[in-house]
Coordinates of C-alpha atoms in Angstrom, one line a residue:
X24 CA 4.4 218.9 188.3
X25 CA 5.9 216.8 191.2
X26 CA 8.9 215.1 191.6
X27 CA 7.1 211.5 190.7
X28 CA 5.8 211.3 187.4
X29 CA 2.1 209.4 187.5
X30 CA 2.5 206.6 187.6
X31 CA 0.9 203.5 189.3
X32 CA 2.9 203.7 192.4
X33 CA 1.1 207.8 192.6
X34 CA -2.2 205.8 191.5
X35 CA -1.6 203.4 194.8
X36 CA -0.3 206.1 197.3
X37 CA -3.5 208.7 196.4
X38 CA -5.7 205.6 196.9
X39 CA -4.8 204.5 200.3
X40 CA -4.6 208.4 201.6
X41 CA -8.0 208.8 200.2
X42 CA -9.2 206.0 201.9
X43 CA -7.7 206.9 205.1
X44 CA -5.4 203.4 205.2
X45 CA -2.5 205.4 206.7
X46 CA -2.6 208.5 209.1
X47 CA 0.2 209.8 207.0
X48 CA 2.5 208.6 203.9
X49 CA 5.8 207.2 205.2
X50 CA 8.5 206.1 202.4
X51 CA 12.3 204.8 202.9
X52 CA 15.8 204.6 200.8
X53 CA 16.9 201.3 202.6
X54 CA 20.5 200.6 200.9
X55 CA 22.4 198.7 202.7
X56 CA 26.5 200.4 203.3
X57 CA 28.2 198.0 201.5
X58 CA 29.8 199.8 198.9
X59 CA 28.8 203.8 196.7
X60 CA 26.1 205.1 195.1
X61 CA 25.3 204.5 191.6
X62 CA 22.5 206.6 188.9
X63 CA 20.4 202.9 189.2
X64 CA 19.5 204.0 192.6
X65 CA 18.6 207.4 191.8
X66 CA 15.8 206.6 190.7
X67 CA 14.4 204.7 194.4
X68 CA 15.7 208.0 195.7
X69 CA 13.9 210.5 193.9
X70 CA 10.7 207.9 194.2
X71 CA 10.4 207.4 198.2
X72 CA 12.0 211.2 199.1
X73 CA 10.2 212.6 196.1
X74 CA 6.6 210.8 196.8
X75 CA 7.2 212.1 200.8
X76 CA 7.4 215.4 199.2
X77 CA 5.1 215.3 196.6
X78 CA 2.0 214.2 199.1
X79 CA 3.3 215.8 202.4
X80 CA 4.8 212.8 203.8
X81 CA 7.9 211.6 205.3
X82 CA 11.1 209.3 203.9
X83 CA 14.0 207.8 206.3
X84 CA 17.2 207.2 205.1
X85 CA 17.4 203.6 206.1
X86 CA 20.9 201.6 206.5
X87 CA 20.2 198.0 206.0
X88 CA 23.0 197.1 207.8
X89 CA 22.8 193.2 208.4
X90 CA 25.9 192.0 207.2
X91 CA 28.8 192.9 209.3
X92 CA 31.7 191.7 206.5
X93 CA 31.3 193.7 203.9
X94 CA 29.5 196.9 205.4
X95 CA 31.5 199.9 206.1
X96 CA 31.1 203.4 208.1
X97 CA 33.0 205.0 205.2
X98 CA 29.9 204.0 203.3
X99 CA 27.2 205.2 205.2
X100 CA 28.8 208.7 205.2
X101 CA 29.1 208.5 201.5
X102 CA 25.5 207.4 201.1
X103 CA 23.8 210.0 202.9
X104 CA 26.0 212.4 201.1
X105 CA 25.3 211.8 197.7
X106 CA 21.4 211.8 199.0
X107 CA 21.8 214.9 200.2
X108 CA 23.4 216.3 196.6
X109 CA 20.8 214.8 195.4
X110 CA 18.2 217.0 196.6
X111 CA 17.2 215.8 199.4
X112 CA 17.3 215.8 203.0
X113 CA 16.7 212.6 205.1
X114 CA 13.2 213.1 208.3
X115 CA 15.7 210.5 210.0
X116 CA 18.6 208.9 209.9
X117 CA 17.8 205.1 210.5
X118 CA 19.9 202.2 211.3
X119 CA 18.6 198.3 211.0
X120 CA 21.4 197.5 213.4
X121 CA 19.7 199.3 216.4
X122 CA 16.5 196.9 216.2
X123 CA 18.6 193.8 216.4
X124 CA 17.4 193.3 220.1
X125 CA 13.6 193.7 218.5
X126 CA 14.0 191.2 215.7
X127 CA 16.1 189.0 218.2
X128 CA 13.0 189.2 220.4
X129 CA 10.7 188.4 217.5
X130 CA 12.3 185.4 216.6
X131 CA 11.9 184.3 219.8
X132 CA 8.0 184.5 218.9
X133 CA 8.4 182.7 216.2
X134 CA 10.3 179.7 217.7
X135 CA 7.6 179.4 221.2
X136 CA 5.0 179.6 218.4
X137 CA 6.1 176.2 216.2
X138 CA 7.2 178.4 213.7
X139 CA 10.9 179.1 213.3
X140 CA 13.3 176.0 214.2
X141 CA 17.5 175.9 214.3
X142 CA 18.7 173.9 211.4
X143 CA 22.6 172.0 211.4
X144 CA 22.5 171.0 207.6
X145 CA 25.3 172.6 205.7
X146 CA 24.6 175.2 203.2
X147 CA 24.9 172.8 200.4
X148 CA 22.8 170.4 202.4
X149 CA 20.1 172.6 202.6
X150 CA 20.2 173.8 199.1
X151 CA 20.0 170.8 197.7
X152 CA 16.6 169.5 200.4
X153 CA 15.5 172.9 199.0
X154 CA 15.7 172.1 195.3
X155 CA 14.0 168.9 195.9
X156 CA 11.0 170.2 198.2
X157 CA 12.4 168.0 201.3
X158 CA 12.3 169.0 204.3
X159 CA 15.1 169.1 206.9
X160 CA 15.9 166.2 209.2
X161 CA 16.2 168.9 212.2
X162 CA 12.8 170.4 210.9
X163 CA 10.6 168.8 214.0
X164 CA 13.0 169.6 217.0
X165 CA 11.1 170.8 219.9
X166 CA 10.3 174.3 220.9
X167 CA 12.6 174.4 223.9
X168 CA 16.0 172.3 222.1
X169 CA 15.1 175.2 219.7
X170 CA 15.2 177.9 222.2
X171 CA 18.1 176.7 224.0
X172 CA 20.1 176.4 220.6
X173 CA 18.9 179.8 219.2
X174 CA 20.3 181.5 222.9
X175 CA 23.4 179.3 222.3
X176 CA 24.1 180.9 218.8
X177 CA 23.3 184.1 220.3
X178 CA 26.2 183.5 222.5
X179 CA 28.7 182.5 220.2
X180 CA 28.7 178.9 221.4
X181 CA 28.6 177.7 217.2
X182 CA 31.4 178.7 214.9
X183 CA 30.7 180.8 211.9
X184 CA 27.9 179.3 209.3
X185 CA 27.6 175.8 211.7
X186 CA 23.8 176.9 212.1
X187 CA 21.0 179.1 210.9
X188 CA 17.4 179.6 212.0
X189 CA 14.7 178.6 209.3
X190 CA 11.2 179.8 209.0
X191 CA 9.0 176.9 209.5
X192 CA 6.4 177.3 206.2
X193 CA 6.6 174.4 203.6
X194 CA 10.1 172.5 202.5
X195 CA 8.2 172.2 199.2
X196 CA 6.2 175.4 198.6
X197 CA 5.5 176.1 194.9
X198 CA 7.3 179.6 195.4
X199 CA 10.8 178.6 196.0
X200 CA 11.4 181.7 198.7
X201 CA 8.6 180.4 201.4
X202 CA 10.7 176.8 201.4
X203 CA 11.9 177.6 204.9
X204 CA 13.8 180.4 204.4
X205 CA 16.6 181.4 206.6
X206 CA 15.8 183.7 209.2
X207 CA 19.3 184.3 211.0
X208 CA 23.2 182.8 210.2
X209 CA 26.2 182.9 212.0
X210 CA 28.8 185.7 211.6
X211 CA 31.6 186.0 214.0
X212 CA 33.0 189.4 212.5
X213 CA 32.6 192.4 214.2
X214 CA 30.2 195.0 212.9
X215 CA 30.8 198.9 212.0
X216 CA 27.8 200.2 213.8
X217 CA 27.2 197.8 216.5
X218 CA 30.8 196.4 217.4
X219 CA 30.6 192.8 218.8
X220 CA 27.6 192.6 220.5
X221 CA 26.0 190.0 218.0
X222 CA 27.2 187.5 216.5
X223 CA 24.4 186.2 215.0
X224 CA 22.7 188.4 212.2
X225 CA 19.1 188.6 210.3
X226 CA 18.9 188.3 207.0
X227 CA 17.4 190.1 204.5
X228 CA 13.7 188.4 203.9
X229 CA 13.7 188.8 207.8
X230 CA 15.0 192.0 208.5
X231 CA 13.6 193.9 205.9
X232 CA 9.8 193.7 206.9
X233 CA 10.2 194.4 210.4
X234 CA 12.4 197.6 210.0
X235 CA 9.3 198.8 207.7
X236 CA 7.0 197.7 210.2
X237 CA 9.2 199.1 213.5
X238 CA 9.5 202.5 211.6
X239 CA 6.0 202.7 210.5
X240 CA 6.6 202.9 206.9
X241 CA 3.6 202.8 204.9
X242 CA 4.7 202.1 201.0
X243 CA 8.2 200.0 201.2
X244 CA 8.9 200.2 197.2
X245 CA 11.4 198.0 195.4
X246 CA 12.9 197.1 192.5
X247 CA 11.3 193.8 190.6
X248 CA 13.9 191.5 191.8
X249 CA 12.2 191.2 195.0
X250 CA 8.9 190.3 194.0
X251 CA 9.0 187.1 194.7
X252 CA 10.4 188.3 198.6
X253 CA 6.9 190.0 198.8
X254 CA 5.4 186.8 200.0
X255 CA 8.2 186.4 202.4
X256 CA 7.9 189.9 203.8
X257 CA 4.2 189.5 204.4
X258 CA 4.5 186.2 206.3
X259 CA 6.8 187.6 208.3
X260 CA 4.2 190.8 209.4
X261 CA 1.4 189.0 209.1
X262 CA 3.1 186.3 211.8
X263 CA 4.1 189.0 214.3
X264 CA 1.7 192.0 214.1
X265 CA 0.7 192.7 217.6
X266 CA 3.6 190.9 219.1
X267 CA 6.7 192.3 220.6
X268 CA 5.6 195.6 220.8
X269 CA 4.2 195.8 217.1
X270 CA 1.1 197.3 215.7
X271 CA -1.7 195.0 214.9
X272 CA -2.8 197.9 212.3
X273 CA -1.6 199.7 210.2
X274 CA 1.6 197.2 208.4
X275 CA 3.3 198.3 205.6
X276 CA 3.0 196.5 202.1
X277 CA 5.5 195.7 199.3
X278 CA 5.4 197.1 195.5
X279 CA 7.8 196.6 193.1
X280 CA 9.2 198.8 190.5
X281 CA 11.8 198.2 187.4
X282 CA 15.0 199.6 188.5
X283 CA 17.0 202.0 186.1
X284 CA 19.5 200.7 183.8
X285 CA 21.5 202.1 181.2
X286 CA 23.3 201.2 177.7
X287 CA 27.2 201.6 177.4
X288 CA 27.8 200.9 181.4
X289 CA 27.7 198.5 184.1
X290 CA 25.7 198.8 187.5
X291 CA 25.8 195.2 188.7
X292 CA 28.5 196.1 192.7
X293 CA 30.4 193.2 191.6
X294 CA 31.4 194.6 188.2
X295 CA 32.1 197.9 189.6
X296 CA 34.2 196.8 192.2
X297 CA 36.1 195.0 189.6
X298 CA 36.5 197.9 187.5
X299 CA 38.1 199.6 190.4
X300 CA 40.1 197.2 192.0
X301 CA 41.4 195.9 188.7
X302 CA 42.9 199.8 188.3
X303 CA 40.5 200.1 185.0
X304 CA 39.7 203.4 186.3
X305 CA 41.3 205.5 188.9
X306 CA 38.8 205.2 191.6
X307 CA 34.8 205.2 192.5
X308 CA 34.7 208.6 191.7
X309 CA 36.3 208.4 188.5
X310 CA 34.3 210.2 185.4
X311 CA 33.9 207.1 183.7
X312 CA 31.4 205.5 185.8
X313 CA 28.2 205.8 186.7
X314 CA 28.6 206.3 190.5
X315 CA 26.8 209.2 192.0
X316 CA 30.0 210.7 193.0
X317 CA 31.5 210.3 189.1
X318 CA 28.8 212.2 188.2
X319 CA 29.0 214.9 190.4
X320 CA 32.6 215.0 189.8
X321 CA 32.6 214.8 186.1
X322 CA 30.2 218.0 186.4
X323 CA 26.8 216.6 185.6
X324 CA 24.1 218.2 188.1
X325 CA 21.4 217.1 190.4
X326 CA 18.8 218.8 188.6
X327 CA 19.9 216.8 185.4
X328 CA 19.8 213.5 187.8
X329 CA 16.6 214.1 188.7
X330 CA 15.0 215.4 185.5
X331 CA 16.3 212.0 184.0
X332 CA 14.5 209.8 186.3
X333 CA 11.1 211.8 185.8
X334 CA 11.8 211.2 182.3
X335 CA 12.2 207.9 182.1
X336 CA 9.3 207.3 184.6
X337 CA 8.4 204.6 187.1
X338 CA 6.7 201.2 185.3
X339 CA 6.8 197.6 186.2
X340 CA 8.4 197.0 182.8
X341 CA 12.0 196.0 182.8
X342 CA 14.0 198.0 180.0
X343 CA 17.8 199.5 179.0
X344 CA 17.9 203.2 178.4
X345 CA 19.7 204.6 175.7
X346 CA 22.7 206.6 177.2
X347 CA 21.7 209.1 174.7
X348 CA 18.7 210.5 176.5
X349 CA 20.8 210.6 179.3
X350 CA 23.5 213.0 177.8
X351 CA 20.3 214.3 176.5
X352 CA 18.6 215.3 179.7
X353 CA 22.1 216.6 180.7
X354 CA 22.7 219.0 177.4
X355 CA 19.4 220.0 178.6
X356 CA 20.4 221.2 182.3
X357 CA 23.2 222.6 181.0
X358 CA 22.0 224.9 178.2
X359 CA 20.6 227.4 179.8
X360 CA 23.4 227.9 183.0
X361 CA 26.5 227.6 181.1
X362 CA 27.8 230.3 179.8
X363 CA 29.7 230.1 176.1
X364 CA 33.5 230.7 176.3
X365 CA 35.9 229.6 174.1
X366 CA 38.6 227.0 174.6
X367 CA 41.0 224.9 172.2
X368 CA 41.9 221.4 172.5
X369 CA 44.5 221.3 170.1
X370 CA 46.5 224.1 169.3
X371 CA 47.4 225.5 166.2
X372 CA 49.2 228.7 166.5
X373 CA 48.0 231.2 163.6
X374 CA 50.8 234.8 163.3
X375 CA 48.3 238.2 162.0
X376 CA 50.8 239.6 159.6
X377 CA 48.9 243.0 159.7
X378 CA 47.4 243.3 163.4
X379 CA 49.6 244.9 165.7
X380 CA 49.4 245.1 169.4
X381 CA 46.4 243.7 171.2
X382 CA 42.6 244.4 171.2
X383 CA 39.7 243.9 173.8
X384 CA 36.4 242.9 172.1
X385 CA 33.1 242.5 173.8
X386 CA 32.0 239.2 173.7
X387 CA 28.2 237.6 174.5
X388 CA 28.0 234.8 177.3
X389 CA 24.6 233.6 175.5
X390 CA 23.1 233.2 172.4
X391 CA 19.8 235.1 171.9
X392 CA 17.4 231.7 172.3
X393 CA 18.7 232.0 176.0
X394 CA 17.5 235.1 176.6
X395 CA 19.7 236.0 179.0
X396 CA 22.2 239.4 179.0
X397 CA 25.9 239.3 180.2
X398 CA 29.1 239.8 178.3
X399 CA 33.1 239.5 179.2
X400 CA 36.3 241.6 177.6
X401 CA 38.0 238.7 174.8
X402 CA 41.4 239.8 174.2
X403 CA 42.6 239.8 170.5
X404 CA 46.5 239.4 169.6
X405 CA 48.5 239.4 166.9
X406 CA 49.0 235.5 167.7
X407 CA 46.2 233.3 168.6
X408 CA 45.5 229.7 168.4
X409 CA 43.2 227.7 166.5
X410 CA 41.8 224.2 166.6
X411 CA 44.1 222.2 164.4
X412 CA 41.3 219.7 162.9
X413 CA 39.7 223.3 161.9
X414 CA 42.4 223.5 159.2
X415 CA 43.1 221.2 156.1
X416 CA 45.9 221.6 153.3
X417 CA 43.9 220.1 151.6
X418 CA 40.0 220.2 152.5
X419 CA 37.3 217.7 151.7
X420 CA 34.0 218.7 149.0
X421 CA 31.9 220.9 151.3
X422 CA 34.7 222.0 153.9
X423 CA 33.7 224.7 155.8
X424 CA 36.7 225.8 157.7
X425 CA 40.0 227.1 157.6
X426 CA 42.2 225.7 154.2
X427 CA 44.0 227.8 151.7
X428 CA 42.2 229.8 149.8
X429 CA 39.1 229.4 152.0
X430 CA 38.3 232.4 154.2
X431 CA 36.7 231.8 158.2
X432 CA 35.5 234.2 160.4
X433 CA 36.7 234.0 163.7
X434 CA 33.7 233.7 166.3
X435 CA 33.6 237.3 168.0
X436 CA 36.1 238.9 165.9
X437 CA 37.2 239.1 162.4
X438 CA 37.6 237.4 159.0
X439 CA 41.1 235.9 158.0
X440 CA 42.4 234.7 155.0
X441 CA 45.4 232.3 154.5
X442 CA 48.8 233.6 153.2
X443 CA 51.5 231.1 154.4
X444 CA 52.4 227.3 156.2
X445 CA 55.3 227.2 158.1
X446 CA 56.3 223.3 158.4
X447 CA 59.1 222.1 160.3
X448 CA 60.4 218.5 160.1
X449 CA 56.9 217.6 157.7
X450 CA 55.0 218.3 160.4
X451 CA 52.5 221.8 160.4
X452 CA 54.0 224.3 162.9
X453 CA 51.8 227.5 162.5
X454 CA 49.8 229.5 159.9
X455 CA 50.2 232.9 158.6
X456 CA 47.0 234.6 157.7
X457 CA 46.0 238.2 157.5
X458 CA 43.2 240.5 158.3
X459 CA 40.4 240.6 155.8
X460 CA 40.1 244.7 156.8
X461 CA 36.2 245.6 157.8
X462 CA 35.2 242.7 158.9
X463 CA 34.5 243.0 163.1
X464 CA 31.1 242.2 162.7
X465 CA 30.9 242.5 159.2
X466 CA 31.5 240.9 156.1
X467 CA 33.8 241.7 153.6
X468 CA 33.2 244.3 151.3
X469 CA 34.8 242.5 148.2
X470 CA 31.7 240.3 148.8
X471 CA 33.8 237.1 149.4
X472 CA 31.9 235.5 152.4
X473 CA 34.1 233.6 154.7
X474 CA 33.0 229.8 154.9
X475 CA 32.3 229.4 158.2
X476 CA 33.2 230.2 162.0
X477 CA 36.2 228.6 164.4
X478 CA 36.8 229.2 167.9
X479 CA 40.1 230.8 169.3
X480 CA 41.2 231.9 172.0
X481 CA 44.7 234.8 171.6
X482 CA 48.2 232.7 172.4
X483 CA 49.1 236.2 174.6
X484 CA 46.1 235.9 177.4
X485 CA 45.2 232.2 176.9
X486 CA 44.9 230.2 180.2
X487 CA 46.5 226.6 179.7
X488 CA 44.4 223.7 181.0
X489 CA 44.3 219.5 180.6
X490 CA 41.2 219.0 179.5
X491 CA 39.7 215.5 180.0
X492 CA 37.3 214.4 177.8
X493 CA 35.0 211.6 178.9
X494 CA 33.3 209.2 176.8
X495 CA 31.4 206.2 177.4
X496 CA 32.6 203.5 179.4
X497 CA 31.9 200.6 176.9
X498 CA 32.3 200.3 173.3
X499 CA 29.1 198.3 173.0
X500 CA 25.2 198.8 174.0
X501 CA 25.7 195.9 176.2
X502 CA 28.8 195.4 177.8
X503 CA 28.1 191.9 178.4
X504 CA 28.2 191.3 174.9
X505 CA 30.8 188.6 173.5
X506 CA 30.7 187.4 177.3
X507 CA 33.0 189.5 178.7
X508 CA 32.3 193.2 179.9
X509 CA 36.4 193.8 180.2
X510 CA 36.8 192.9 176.6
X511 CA 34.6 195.8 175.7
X512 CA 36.4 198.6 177.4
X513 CA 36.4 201.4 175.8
X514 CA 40.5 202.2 175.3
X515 CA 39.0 206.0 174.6
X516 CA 36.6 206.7 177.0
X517 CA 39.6 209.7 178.7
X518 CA 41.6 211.3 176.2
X519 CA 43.6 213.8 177.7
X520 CA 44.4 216.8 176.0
X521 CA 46.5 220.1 176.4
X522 CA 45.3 223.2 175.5
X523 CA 43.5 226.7 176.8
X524 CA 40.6 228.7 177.4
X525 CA 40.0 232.4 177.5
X526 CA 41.6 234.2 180.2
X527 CA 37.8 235.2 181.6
X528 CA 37.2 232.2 183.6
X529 CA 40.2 232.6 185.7
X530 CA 37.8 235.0 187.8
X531 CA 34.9 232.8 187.5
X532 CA 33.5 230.6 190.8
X533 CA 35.2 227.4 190.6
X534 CA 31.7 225.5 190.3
X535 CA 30.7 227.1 186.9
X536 CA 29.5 224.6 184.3
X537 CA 30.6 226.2 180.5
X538 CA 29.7 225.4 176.9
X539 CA 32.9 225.5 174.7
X540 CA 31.8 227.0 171.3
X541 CA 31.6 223.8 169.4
X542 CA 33.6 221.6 171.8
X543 CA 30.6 220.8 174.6
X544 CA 30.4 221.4 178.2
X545 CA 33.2 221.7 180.5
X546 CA 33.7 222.3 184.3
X547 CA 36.9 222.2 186.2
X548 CA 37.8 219.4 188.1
X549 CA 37.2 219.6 191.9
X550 CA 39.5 217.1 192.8
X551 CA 42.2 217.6 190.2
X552 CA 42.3 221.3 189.5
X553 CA 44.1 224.1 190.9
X554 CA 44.8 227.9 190.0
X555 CA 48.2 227.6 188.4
X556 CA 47.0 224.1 187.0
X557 CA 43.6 224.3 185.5
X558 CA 42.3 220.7 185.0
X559 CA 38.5 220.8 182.8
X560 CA 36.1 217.6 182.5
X561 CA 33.9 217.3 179.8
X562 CA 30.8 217.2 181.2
X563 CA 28.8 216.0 177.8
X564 CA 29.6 216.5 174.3
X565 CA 27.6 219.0 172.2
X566 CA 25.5 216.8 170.2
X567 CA 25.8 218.2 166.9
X568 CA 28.0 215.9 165.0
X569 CA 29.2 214.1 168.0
X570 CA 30.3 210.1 167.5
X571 CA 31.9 208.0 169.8
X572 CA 35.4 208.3 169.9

C-alpha cells in the first residue's frame, strides 16, 4: 500500500500520467514561514511528498515567502525540520522570494497588455467598490502612467499601503475573487531571505500560480479554502503562459482537498499564537498542542503521524476527527515497540514483614500477543511501593485490588495479603502486608485466589522521575463552544506527578517509547530530562478505562 490512500486526487494523478499530460509528476509543500508546524498540515505533507513517492515523482519544499512582516528565518529552519521527521526528504529546497524579479517582470506583462493597472483607493475604499461591483475611479489610467507608477512603487517613491496593483478582470464578477484582485501592495519592511531589495511584494493569488508554473509543478493541491482562488490562479497562467520565459505547455492546475482537523484542540495560527504568548502553555513545543514539534516532544512518532493521515484519508468533505482515533492510531504505533516496565505515579510504601534481603526476578518486556522475546533482572525488596489508588480501606462492590482482607498478586512476583495500616496525622503512611508463601508464579495453595494484579516497582532500586501526564487541551469537542476557546481550557490537561520506575531503564537509549503496566505510554523528556533527574511524558493513555481527567 502507498503512502496516499485512493483517493480521487490518486484517481487524477494516474489519469494525467496515463495520458502522458506531464513528462513526470511534480508536487509541492508551499507553507509560507510565518510561524510552526501543526498535525493540520501533515496531512498536505504526507499528500504531495507521499504522491512524489508513491508514483516516482518529485515534491519541493516550497517557502511562500511573500510577506516580509511576519515571516521569519527561525521558521523556515523549523519547517524543513519537522518535514524531515516526518519522513521525508525535500528534491529541492525552494524559495518564492528568489522569483520576485520573474513575477516583477510578469506584471510588467500584464500592465503593457491592458491588463493590470495601479490603484490609489484606500483599502476601505476598495473594499467597499468591491462589495458593490464598482469599479475603481483609477481603473482606466493608461498603460504608460501605469508603468511609470508601478517602477515608482518599485522604488520606494509611495509609503507603505498608499498603492497596490490590481488585476484588470471585472469590478463586478459574480465570484467575488476575480473583482480585480490585488496583484502587489506596498511593504517598506525588510525581508528575512531577500533583505531590502523590494519593497513592493506579490501577493498570494499572484504569487502562488507562477511559483507552480516557474518550478514546473504539475498537481499544486490545497486545502478547500482556496477553491474559489482556483479561478484566480488560472487567470493568472492562462494570461502569461509563453511570456517571460514561461512554458506555453505544460501549466500546472489546482485541486482542493479538506484539510485535517481535530476535536479537543485548536489549529486556527491566530489561536495558537495566543495560547503561547498568553503563557497558557510553556511554549510551541509544549505537549499540549498539536504542533509538530509538541508531538515529537511529547513522544508520539512519525510513523503514528503518518498512519493517522492514511487513516483518515483525503476527500473533498469537510469534517472534525475524533481525537480518539488519534490516540488510537498512536496506541497502535506504540504497541508493538514499547516495551512493558513498571512505574508508580503515586507512591504508597508497602513493609514485607517476612521477606528479608532482596531478590532478582526475571521479568518479560512483552506480552505473548507481541511475539517478541527479551526479558530484564526486576529487583524485589523487602519495601516496595505501590500505587496508592490501588488500595482502599474500604473498597467498593467488585474491587479488585489491594483492601484488607483482599489478597493481589503483584505483577511478576508474588501474592500479598494485608496485615497492618500505619496512619500518621489521619492520613495513610504505609502498609504492612506479608508473603502469601508459594506463590512466584503460582497461586496459593490454601486455594484463596488473589483478586487481581498491581504494578510495583521495590522502594530499594526504584529510579525517581516527574512524570507529566498530558491530556487534552480542551475540555470540550469544540473549543469554540460558549464563544470562547480560553474559557474551555482544560485546568488538567499536565498534572505533574512524583514517582519511579524500575531501575532497568536507567540503561536504556534515551529515545525508547515504554508501556507502564496499567498506567500508558511514557518516554522521557528530550528537553527536560537528565540522568540524575528523569523527567517522563505520557505519550497516550492506555485506553482501557481511561476518562478525561
Amino acid at each position: 500500500m502507498g503512502l496516499v490512500p485512493p483517493c480521487f486526487i490518486t484517481e487524477i494523478v494516474e489519469r494525467d500520467l496515463r495520458e502522458g499530460k506531464y513528462p513526470r509528476l511534480l508536487t509541492r509543500f508551499p507553507p509560507e514561514p510565518n510561524g510552526y508546524l501543526h498535525i493540520g498540515h501533515a496531512r498536505s505533507i504526507v499528500l504531495n511528498f507521499g504522491l512524489a513517492l508513491d508514483y516516482g515523482g518529485e515534491c519541493n519544499l516550497r517557502y511562500d515567502d511573500t510577506n516580509p512582516e511576519t515571516e521569519k528565518e527561525e521558521y523556515t529552519r523549523a519547517i524543513e525540520e519537522d518535514v524531515r521527521w516526518l519522513g521525508f526528504t525535500p528534491d529541492r529546497v525552494l524559495y518564492a522570494s528568489d522569483y520576485f524579479e520573474t513575477m516583477y517582470q510578469c506584471a510588467l506583462e500584464l500592465i503593457r497588455e491592458g491588463k493590470a493597472y495601479v490603484d490609489d483607493l484606500s483599502e476601505e475604499e476598495m473594499s467597499q467598490l468591491r462589495a458593490q461591483g464598482k469599479p475603481s475611479p483609477y481603473r482606466n489610467r493608461s498603460v504608460e502612467e501605469n508603468l511609470e507608477l508601478f517602477e515608482r512603487m518599485r522604488q520606494g517613491e509611495f509609503p507603505t499601503g498608499s498603492r497596490v496593483l490590481r488585476a484588470k478582470i471585472d469590478p463586478a464578477h459574480p465570484n467575488f475573487k476575480l473583482r480585480d484582485p490585488v496583484l502587489y501592495r506596498i511593504v517598506h519592511a525588510p525581508h528575512y531571505h531577500t533583505g531590502n531589495r523590494w519593497v513592493i511584494y506579490p501577493m498570494y493569488d499572484y504569487a502562488h500560480p507562477l511559483e507552480d508554473f516557474i518550478e514546473g509543478v504539475s498537481h499544486s493541491l490545497c486545502t478547500l479554502e482556496f477553491e474559489n482562488n482556483r479561478a484566480i490562479y488560472d487567470w493568472v497562467i492562462e494570461n502569461l503562459k509563453g511570456k517571460c520565459g514561461l512554458p506555453l505547455s505544460p501549466r500546472p492546475y489546482q485541486y482542493e482537498f479538506a484539510r485535517l482537523d481535530l476535536t479537543y484542540t485548536v489549529l486556527s495560527k491566530r489561536k495558537l499564537i495566543k495560547l503561547v504568548e498568553g503563557g497558557y502553555v510553556s511554549g510551541w513545543d509544549d505537549p499540549r498542542l498539536p504542533t509538530l514539534r509538541a508531538l515529537r516532544r511529547r513522544g508520539v512518532r512519525p510513523e503514528a503521524i503518518r498512519e493517522f493521515v492514511r487513516r483518515t484519508g483525503i476527500s473533498r468533505n469537510e469534517a472534525r476527527i475524533e481525537m480518539e482515533l488519534f490516540e488510537e492510531v498512536v496506541r497502535d504505533d506504540l504497541n508493538p515497540i514499547a516495551p512493558r516496565v513498571l512505574g508508580v505515579l503515586e507512591p504508597l510504601k508497602v513493609v514485607l514483614t517476612n521477606h528479608q534481603g532482596e531478590e532478582w526476578l526475571m521479568a518479560p518486556y512483552w506480552p505473548r500477543d507481541i511475539g517478541k522475546e527479551g526479558a530484564r533482572p526486576l529487583p524485589f525488596s523487602p519495601e516496595l511501593y505501590i500505587e496508592r489508588s490501588d488500595f482502599s480501606l474500604n473498597p467498593p462492590k467488585g474491587w479488585k485490588r489491594f483492601a484488607p482482607g483482599q489478597r493481589v498478586r503483584l505483577r511478576h512476583a508474588y501474592v500479598i495479603e494485608l496485615e497492618d495500616v500505619v496512619e500518621e496525622g489521619g492520613e495513610l503512611k504505609l502498609l504492612k502486608a506479608r508473603i502469601v508463601p508459594g506463590t512466584l508464579g503460582a497461586n496459593p495453595i490454601d486455594g484463596l485466589k488473589p483478586k487481581g494484579v498491581i504494578h510495583w516497582v521495590s522502594a530499594r532500586h526504584a529510579l525517581p522521575v516527574e512524570f507529566r501526564l498530558y491530556d487534552r487541551l480542551f475540555l470540550t469537542e469544540d473549543p469554540e463552544e460558549g464563544g470562547d476557546f480560553l474559557g474551555n481550557l482544560n485546568p488538567k490537561a499536565l498534572q505533574v506527578k512524583r514517582g519511579f520506575v524500575e531501575p532497568s531503564v536507567a540503561q536504556d537509549p534515551p529515545d525508547t517509547r515504554y508501556q507502564l503496566e496499567r498506567l500508558g505510554y511514557f518516554w522521557r523528556d528530550p528537553v527536560d530530562s537528565r540522568p540524575h533527574h528523569l523527567v517522563m511524558n505520557r505519550i497516550v493513555p492506555l485506553k482501557e478505562g481511561y476518562r478525561p481527567q
